[in-house]
Short mmCIF file of N, CA, C and O in Angstrom, two decimals:
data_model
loop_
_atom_site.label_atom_id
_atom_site.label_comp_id
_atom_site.label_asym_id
_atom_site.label_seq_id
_atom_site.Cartn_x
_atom_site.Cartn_y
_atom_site.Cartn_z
N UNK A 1 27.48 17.64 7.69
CA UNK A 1 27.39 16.72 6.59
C UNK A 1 25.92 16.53 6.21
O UNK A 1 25.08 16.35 7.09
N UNK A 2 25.61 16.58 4.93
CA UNK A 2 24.36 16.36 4.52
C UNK A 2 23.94 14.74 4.33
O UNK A 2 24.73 13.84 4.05
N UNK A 3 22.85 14.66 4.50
CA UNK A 3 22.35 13.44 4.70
C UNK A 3 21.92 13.09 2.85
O UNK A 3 21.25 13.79 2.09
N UNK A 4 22.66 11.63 2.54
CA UNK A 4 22.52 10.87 1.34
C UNK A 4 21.09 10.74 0.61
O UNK A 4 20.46 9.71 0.82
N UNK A 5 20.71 11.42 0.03
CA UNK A 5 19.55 11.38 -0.91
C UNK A 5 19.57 9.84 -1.78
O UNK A 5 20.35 9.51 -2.67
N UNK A 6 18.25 8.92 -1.06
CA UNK A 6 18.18 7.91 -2.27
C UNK A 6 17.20 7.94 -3.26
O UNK A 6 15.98 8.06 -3.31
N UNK A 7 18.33 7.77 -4.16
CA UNK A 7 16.93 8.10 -5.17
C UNK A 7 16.64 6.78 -5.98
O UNK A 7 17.49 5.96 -6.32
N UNK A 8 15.18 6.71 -6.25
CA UNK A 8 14.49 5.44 -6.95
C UNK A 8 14.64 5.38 -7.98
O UNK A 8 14.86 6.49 -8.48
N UNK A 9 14.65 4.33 -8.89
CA UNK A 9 14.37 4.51 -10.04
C UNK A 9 13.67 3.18 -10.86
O UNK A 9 13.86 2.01 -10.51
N UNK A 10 12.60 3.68 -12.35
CA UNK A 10 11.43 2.96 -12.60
C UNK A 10 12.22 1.65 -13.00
O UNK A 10 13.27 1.53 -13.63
N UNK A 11 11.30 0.64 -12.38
CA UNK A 11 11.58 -0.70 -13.05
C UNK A 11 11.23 -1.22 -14.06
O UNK A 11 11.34 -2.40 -14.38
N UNK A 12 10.68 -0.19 -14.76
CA UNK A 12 10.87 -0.89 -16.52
C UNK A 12 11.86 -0.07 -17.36
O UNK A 12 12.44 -0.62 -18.30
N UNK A 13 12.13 1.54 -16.99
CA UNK A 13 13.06 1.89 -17.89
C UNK A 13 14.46 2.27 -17.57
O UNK A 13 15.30 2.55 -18.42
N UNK A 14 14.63 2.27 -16.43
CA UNK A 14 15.81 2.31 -15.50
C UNK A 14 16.08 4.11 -15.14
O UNK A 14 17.18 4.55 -14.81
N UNK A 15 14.83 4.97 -15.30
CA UNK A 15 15.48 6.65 -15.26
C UNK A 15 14.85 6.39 -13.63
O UNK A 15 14.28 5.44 -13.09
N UNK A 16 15.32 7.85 -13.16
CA UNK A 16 14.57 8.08 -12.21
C UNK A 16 13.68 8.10 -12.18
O UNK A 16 13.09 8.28 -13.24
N UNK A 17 12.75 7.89 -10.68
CA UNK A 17 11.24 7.52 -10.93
C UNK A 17 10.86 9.01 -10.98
O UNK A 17 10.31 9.63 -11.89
N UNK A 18 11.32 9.46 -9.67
CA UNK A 18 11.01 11.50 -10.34
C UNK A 18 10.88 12.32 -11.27
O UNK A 18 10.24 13.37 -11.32
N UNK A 19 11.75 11.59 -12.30
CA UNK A 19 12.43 12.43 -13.30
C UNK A 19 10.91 12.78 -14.06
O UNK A 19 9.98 13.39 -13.54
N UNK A 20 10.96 12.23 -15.34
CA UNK A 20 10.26 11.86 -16.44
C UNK A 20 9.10 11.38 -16.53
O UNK A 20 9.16 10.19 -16.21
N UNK A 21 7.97 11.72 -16.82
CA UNK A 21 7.05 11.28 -16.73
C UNK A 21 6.73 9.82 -17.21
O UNK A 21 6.83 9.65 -18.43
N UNK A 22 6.27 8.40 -16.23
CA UNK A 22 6.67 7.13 -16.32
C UNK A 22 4.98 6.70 -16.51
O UNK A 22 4.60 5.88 -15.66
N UNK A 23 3.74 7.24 -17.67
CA UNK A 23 2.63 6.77 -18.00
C UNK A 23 2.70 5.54 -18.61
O UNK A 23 2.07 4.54 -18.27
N UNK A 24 3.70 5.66 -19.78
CA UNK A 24 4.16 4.68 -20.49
C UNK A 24 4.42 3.05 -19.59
O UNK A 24 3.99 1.91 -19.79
N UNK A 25 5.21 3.57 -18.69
CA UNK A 25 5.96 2.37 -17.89
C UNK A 25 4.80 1.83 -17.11
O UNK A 25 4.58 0.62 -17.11
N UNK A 26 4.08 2.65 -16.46
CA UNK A 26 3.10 1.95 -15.57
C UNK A 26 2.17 1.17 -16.23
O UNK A 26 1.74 0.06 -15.91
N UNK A 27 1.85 2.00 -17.38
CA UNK A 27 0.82 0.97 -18.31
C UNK A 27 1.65 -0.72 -18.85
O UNK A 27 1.14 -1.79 -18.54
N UNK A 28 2.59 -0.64 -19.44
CA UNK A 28 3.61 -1.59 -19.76
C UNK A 28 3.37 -2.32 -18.45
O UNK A 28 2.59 -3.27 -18.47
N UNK A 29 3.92 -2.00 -17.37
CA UNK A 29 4.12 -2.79 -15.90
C UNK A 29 3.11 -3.79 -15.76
O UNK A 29 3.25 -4.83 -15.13
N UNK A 30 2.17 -3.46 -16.31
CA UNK A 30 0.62 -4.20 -15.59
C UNK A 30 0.77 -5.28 -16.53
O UNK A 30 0.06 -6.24 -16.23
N UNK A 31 1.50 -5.43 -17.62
CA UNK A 31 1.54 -6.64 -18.22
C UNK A 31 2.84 -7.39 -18.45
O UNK A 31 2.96 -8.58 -18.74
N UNK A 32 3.64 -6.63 -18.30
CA UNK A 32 5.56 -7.00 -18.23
C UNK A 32 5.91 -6.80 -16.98
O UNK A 32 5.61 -5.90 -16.19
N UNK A 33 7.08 -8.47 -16.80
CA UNK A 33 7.73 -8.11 -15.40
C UNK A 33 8.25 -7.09 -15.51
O UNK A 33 8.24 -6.58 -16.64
N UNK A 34 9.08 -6.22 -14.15
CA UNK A 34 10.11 -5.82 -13.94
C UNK A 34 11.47 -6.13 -13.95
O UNK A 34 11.99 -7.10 -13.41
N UNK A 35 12.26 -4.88 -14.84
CA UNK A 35 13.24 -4.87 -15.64
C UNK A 35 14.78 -4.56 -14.97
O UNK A 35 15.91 -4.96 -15.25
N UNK A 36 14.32 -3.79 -14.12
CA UNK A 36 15.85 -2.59 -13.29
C UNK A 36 15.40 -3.13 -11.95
O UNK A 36 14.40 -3.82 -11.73
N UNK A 37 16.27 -2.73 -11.13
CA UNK A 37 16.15 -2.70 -9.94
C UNK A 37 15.68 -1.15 -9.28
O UNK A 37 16.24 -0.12 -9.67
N UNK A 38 14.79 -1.14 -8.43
CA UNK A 38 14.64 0.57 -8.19
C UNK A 38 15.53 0.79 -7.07
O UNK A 38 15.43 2.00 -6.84
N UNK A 39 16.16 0.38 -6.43
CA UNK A 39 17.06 0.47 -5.49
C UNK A 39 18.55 1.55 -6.24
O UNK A 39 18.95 2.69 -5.99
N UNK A 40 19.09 0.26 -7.42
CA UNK A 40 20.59 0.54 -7.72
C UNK A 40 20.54 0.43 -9.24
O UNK A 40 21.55 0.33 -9.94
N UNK A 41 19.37 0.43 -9.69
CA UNK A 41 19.11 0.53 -11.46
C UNK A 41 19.90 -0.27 -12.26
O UNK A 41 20.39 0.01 -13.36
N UNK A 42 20.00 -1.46 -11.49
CA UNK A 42 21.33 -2.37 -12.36
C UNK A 42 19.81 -3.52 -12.83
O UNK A 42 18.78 -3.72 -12.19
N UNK A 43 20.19 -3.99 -13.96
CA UNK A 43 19.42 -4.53 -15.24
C UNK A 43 19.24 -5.90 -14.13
O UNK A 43 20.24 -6.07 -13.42
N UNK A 44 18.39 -6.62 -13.97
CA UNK A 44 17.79 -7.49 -13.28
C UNK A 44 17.62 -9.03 -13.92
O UNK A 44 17.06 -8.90 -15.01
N UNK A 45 17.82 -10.06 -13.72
CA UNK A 45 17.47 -11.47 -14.68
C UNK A 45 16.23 -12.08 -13.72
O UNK A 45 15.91 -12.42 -12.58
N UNK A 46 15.73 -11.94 -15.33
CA UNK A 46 14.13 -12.29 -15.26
C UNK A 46 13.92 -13.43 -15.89
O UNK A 46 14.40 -13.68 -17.00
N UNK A 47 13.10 -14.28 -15.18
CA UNK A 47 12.44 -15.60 -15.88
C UNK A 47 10.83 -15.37 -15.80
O UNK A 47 10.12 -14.98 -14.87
N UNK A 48 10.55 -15.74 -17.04
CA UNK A 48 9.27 -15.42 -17.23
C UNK A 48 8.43 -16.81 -17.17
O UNK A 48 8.64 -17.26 -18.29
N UNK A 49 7.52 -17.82 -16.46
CA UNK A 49 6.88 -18.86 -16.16
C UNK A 49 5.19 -18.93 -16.49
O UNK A 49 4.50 -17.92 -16.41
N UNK A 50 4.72 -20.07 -16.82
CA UNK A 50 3.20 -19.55 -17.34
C UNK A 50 2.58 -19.28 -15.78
O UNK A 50 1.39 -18.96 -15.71
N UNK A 51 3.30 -19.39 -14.62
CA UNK A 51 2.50 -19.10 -13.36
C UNK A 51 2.78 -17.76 -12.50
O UNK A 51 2.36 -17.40 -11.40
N UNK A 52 3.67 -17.14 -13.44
CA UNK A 52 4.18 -15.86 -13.09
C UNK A 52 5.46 -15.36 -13.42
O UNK A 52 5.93 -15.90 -14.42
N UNK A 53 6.17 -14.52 -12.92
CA UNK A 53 7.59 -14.00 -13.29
C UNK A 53 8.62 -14.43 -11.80
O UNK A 53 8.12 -14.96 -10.81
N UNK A 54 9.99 -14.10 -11.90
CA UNK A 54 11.05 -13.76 -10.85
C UNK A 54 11.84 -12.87 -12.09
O UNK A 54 11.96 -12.99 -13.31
N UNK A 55 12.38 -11.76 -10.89
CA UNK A 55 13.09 -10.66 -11.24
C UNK A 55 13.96 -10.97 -9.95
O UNK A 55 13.50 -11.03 -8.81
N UNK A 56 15.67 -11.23 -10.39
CA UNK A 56 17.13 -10.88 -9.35
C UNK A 56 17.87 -9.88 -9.74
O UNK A 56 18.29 -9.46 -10.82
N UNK A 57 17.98 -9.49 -8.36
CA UNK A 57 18.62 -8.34 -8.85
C UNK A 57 20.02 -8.89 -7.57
O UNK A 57 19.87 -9.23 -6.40
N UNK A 58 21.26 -8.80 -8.38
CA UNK A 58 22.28 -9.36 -7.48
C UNK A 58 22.50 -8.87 -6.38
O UNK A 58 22.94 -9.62 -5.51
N UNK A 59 22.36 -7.91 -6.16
CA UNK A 59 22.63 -6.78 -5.05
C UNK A 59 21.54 -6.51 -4.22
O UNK A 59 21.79 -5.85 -3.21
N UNK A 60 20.13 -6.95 -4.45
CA UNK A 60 19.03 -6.34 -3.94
C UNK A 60 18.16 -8.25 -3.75
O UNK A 60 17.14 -8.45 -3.09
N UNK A 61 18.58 -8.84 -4.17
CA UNK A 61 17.56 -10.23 -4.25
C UNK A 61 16.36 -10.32 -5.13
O UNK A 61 16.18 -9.76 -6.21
N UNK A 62 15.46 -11.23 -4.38
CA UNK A 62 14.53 -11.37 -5.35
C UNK A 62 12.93 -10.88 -5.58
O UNK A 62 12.21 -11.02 -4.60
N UNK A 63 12.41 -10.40 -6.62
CA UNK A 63 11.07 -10.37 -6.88
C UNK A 63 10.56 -11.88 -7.00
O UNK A 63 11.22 -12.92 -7.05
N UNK A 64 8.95 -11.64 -7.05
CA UNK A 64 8.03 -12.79 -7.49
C UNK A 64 6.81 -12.20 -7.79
O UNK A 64 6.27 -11.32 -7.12
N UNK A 65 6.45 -12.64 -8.69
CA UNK A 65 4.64 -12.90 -9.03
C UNK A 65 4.22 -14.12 -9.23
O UNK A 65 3.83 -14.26 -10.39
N UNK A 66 4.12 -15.08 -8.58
CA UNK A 66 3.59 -16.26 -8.57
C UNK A 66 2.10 -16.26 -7.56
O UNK A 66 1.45 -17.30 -7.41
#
Protein backbone atom coordinates (compact mmCIF):
# COMPACT_ATOMS: atom_id res chain seq x y z
CA UNK A 1 0.00 0.00 0.00
CA UNK A 2 1.27 3.36 -0.85
CA UNK A 3 1.59 5.88 1.63
CA UNK A 4 -1.18 9.07 1.41
CA UNK A 5 0.34 12.09 -0.22
CA UNK A 6 -0.75 15.42 1.64
CA UNK A 7 -0.99 17.92 -0.28
CA UNK A 8 -1.09 21.80 0.76
CA UNK A 9 -2.78 24.24 -0.51
CA UNK A 10 -2.34 28.40 -0.77
CA UNK A 11 -4.30 30.30 1.72
CA UNK A 12 -5.39 32.99 -0.32
CA UNK A 13 -6.44 31.16 -3.48
CA UNK A 14 -7.32 27.76 -2.45
CA UNK A 15 -5.01 25.78 -5.58
CA UNK A 16 -2.31 23.79 -4.64
CA UNK A 17 0.59 25.34 -3.16
CA UNK A 18 2.82 23.26 -5.79
CA UNK A 19 0.82 23.77 -8.51
CA UNK A 20 0.83 27.36 -9.94
CA UNK A 21 2.94 29.82 -9.47
CA UNK A 22 1.55 31.75 -6.01
CA UNK A 23 3.78 35.50 -6.54
CA UNK A 24 0.55 37.07 -6.65
CA UNK A 25 -0.72 35.40 -3.35
CA UNK A 26 2.34 35.95 -1.33
CA UNK A 27 2.44 39.55 -2.19
CA UNK A 28 -1.51 39.89 -1.37
CA UNK A 29 -0.73 37.73 2.00
CA UNK A 30 1.50 40.40 3.51
CA UNK A 31 -1.48 42.60 3.61
CA UNK A 32 -4.77 40.24 3.59
CA UNK A 33 -5.69 37.64 6.12
CA UNK A 34 -5.85 34.17 5.14
CA UNK A 35 -8.61 32.81 3.11
CA UNK A 36 -8.57 28.65 2.70
CA UNK A 37 -7.35 26.43 4.92
CA UNK A 38 -3.94 24.76 3.66
CA UNK A 39 -4.65 21.61 5.31
CA UNK A 40 -8.36 20.75 3.57
CA UNK A 41 -8.88 24.00 1.27
CA UNK A 42 -12.30 24.53 2.75
CA UNK A 43 -13.07 28.53 2.67
CA UNK A 44 -12.26 29.72 6.31
CA UNK A 45 -14.42 32.65 8.46
CA UNK A 46 -12.46 35.50 8.95
CA UNK A 47 -12.91 38.49 11.18
CA UNK A 48 -10.97 41.24 10.40
CA UNK A 49 -10.19 43.69 13.87
CA UNK A 50 -8.17 47.05 13.89
CA UNK A 51 -5.65 44.81 16.16
CA UNK A 52 -5.38 42.07 13.75
CA UNK A 53 -7.28 39.18 11.97
CA UNK A 54 -8.76 35.37 13.12
CA UNK A 55 -9.13 32.88 10.36
CA UNK A 56 -11.52 29.28 11.46
CA UNK A 57 -11.31 26.83 9.75
CA UNK A 58 -13.99 24.17 11.15
CA UNK A 59 -12.03 21.23 10.73
CA UNK A 60 -8.55 22.59 11.36
CA UNK A 61 -9.29 25.53 14.23
CA UNK A 62 -7.93 28.65 14.60
CA UNK A 63 -5.49 31.31 13.09
CA UNK A 64 -4.49 34.73 14.75
CA UNK A 65 -2.60 37.87 14.08
CA UNK A 66 -3.09 39.82 17.01
Amino acid sequence: MRPAVETTYCDRCGEPAGGTAHEGCRAARELEPPRFCTHCRRRMKVQVVPTGWTATCVEHGTLSDH
